mmCIF file of C-alpha atoms in Angstrom:
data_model
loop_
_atom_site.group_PDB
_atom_site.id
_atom_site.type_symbol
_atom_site.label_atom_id
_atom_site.label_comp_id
_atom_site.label_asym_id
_atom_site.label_seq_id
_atom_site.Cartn_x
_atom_site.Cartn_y
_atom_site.Cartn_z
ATOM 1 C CA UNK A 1 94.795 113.673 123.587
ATOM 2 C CA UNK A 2 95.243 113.156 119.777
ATOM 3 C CA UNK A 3 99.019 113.333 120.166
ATOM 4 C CA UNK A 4 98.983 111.100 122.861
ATOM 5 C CA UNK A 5 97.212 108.828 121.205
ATOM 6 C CA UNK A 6 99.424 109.374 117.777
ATOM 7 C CA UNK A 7 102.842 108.679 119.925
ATOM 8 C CA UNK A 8 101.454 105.634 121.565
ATOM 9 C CA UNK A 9 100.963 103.830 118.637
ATOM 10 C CA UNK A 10 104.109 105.346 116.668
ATOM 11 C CA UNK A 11 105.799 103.702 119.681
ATOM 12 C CA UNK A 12 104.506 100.346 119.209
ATOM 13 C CA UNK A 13 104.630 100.353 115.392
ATOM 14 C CA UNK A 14 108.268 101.131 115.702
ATOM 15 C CA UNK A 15 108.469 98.056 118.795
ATOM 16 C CA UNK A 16 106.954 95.336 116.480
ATOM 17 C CA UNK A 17 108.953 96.478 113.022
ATOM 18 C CA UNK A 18 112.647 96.515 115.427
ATOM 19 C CA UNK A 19 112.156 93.817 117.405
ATOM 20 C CA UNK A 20 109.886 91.242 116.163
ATOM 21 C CA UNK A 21 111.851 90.409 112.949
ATOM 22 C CA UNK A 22 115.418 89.425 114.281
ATOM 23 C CA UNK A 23 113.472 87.059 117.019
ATOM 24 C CA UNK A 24 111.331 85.749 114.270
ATOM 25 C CA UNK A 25 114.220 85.216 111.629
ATOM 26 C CA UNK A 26 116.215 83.953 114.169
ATOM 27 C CA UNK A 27 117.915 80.157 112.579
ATOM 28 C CA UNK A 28 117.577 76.771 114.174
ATOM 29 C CA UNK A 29 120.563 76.016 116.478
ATOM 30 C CA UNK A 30 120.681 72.154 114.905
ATOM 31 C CA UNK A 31 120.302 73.495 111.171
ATOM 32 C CA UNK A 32 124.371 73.365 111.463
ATOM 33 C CA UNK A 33 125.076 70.602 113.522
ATOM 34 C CA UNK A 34 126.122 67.285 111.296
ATOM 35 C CA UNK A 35 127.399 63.794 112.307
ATOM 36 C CA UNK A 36 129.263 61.231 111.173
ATOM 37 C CA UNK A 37 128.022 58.013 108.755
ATOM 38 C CA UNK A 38 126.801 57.005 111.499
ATOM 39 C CA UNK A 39 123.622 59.375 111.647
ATOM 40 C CA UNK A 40 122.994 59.047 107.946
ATOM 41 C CA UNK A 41 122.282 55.294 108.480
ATOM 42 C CA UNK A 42 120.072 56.486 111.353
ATOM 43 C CA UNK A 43 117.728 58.238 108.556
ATOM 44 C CA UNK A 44 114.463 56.334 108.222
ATOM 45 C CA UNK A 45 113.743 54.886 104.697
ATOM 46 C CA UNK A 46 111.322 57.663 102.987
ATOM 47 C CA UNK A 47 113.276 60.718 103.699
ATOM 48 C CA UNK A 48 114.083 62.852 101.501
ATOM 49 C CA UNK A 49 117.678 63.778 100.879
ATOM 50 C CA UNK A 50 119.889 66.263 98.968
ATOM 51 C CA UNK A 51 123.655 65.096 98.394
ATOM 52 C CA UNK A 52 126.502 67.493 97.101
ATOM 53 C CA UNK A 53 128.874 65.065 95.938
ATOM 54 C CA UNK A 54 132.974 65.913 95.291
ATOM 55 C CA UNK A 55 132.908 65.814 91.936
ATOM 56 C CA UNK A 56 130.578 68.954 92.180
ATOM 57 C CA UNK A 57 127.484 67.576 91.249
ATOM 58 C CA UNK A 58 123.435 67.674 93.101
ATOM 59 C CA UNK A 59 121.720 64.404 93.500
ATOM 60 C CA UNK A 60 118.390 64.583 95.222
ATOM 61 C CA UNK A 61 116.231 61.505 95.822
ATOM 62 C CA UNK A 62 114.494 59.556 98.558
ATOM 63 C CA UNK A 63 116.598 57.189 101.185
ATOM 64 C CA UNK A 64 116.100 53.841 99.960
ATOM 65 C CA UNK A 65 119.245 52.478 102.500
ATOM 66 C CA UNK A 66 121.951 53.702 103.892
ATOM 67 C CA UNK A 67 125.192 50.988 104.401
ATOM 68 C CA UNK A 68 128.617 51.549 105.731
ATOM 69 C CA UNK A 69 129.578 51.514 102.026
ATOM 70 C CA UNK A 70 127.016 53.898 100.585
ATOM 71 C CA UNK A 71 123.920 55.140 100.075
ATOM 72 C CA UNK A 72 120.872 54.260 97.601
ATOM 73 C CA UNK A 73 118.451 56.665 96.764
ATOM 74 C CA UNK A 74 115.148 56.465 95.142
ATOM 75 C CA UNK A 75 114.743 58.954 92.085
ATOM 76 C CA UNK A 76 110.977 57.829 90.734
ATOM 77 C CA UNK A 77 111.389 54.410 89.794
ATOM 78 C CA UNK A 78 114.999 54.005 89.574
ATOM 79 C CA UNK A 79 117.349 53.733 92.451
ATOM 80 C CA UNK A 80 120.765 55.141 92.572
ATOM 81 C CA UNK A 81 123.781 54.070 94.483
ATOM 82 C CA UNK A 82 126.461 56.385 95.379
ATOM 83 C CA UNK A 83 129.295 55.155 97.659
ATOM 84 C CA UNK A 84 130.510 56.865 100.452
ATOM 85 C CA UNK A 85 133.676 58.088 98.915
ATOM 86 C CA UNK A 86 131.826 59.850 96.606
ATOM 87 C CA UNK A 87 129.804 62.030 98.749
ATOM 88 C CA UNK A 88 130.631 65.309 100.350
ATOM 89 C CA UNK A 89 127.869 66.692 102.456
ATOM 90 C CA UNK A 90 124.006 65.086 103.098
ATOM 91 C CA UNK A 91 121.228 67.544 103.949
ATOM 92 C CA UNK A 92 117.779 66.284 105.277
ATOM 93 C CA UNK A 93 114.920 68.044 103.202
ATOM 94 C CA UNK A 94 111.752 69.290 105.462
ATOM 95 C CA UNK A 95 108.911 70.890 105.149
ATOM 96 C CA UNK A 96 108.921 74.489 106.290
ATOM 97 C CA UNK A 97 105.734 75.757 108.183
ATOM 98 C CA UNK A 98 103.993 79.016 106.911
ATOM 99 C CA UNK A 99 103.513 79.934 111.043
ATOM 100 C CA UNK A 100 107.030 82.217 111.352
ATOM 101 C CA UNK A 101 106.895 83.818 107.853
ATOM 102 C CA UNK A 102 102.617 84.554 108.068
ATOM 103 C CA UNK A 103 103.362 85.741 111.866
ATOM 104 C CA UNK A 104 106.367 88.217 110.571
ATOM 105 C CA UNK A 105 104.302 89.431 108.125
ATOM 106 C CA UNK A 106 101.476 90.176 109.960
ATOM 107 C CA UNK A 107 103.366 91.971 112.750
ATOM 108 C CA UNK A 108 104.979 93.992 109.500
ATOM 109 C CA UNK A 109 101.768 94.818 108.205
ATOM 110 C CA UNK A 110 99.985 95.999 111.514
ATOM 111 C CA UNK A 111 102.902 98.112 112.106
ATOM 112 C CA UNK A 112 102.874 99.750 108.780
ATOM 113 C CA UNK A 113 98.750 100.151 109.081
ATOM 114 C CA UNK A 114 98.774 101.828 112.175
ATOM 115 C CA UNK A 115 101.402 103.979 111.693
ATOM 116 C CA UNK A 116 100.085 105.313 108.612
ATOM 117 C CA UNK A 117 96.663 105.807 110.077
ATOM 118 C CA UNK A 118 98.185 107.495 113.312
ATOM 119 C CA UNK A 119 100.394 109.917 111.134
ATOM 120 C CA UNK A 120 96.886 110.725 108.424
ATOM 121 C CA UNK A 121 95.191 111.342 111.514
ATOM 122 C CA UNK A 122 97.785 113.668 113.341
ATOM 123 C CA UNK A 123 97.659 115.698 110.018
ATOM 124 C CA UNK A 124 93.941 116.030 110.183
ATOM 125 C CA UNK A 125 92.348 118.722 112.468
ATOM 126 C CA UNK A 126 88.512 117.794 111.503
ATOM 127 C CA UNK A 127 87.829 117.173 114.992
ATOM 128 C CA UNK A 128 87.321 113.322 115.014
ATOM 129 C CA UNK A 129 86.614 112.125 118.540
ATOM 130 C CA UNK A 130 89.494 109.698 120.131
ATOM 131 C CA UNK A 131 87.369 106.792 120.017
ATOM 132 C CA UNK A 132 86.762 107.047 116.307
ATOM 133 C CA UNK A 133 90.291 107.363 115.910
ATOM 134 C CA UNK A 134 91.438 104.400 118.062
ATOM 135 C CA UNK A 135 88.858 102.065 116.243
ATOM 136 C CA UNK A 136 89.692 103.359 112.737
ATOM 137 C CA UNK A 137 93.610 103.080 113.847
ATOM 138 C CA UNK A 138 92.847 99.092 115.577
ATOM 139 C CA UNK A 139 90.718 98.471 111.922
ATOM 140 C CA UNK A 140 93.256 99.424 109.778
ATOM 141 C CA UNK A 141 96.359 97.833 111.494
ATOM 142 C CA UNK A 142 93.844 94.141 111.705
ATOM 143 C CA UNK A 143 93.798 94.439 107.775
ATOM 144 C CA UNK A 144 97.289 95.604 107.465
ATOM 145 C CA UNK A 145 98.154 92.211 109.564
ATOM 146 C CA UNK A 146 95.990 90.066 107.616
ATOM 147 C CA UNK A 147 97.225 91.249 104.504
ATOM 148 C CA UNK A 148 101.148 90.780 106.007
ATOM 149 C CA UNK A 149 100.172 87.250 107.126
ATOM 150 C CA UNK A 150 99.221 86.513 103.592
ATOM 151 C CA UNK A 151 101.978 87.803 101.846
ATOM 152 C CA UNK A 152 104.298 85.812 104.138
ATOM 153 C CA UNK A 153 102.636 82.533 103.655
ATOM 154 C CA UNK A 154 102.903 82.636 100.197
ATOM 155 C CA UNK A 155 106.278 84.004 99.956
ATOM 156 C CA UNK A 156 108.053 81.684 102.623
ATOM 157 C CA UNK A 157 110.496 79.341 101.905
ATOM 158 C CA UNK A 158 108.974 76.041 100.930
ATOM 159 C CA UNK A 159 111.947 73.649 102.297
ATOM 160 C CA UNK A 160 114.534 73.794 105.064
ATOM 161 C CA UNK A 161 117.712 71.879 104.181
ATOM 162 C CA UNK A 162 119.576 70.486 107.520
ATOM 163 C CA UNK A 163 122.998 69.498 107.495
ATOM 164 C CA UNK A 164 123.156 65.961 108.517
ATOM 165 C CA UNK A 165 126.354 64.821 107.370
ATOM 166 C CA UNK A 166 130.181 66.461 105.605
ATOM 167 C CA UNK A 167 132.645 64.340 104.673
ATOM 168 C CA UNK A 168 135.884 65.132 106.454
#
């Protein structure tokens, strides 16, 4: 019954580590799409942006307005202008969630919990009953998540950049 109970759970440790972080990693579909001028006027005021302009250089800095000639952002209490010409590629800056990275850590950590429990206790031939075993395995693989999800939240990436716009 012990070995049973030691394959089961090798078997689902091994499920969650293969298949639950290519799902979970998985990118956006529309972090690649981009548009034409046309859906960089569409931006509301407020946004934040991230140019790369041709001559190489970064500007970051908050859409102020957005013309058929250019674009003005706000950087603190200045604005800056930068014509269209100038600009190579425009990349909306978001927020990223803690959800996917806290989830893929937690399924990381309850696999790595239980399995270690469920080889320790294969090892052992004290004589533990089954149901001490399953609740000390289930105990163990909670914290291990917990712990994951933690680690993942504060490890995540803190912004997602989407392509909204490359100059031709």
């Amino acid at each position: 019954m012990k070995n049973q109970i030691f394959v089961s759970i090798m078997i689902l440790a091994m499920l969650i580590i293969t298949v639950g972080p290519p799902a979970l990693l998985a990118q956006d579909a529309d972090q690649t799409t981009f548009g034409t001028w046309d859906a960089v006027k569409a931006i509301q005021p407020g946004q934040k942006l991230a140019l790369k302009l041709k001559n190489g250089r970064d500007v970051k800095g908050t859409l102020n307005n957005a013309t058929d000639s250019g674009i003005t952002l706000g950087r603190g209490s200045k604005a800056v202008t930068i014509g269209r010409d100038e600009v190579q590629r425009i990349f909306l800056e978001t927020k990223m969630s803690s959800g996917r990275p806290a989830l893929l850590g937690a399924l990381i950590g309850a696999g790595i919990g239980a399995g270690g429990i469920a080889i320790a206790a294969a090892a052992d031939d004290t004589g533990g009953t089954d149901g001490e075993l399953t609740g000390v395995v289930i105990g163990v693989a909670l914290a291990g998540a917990g712990v994951g999800a933690l680690i993942g939240s504060i490890f995540r990436n803190k912004k997602k950049l989407t392509l909204i716009y490359e100059a031709r």
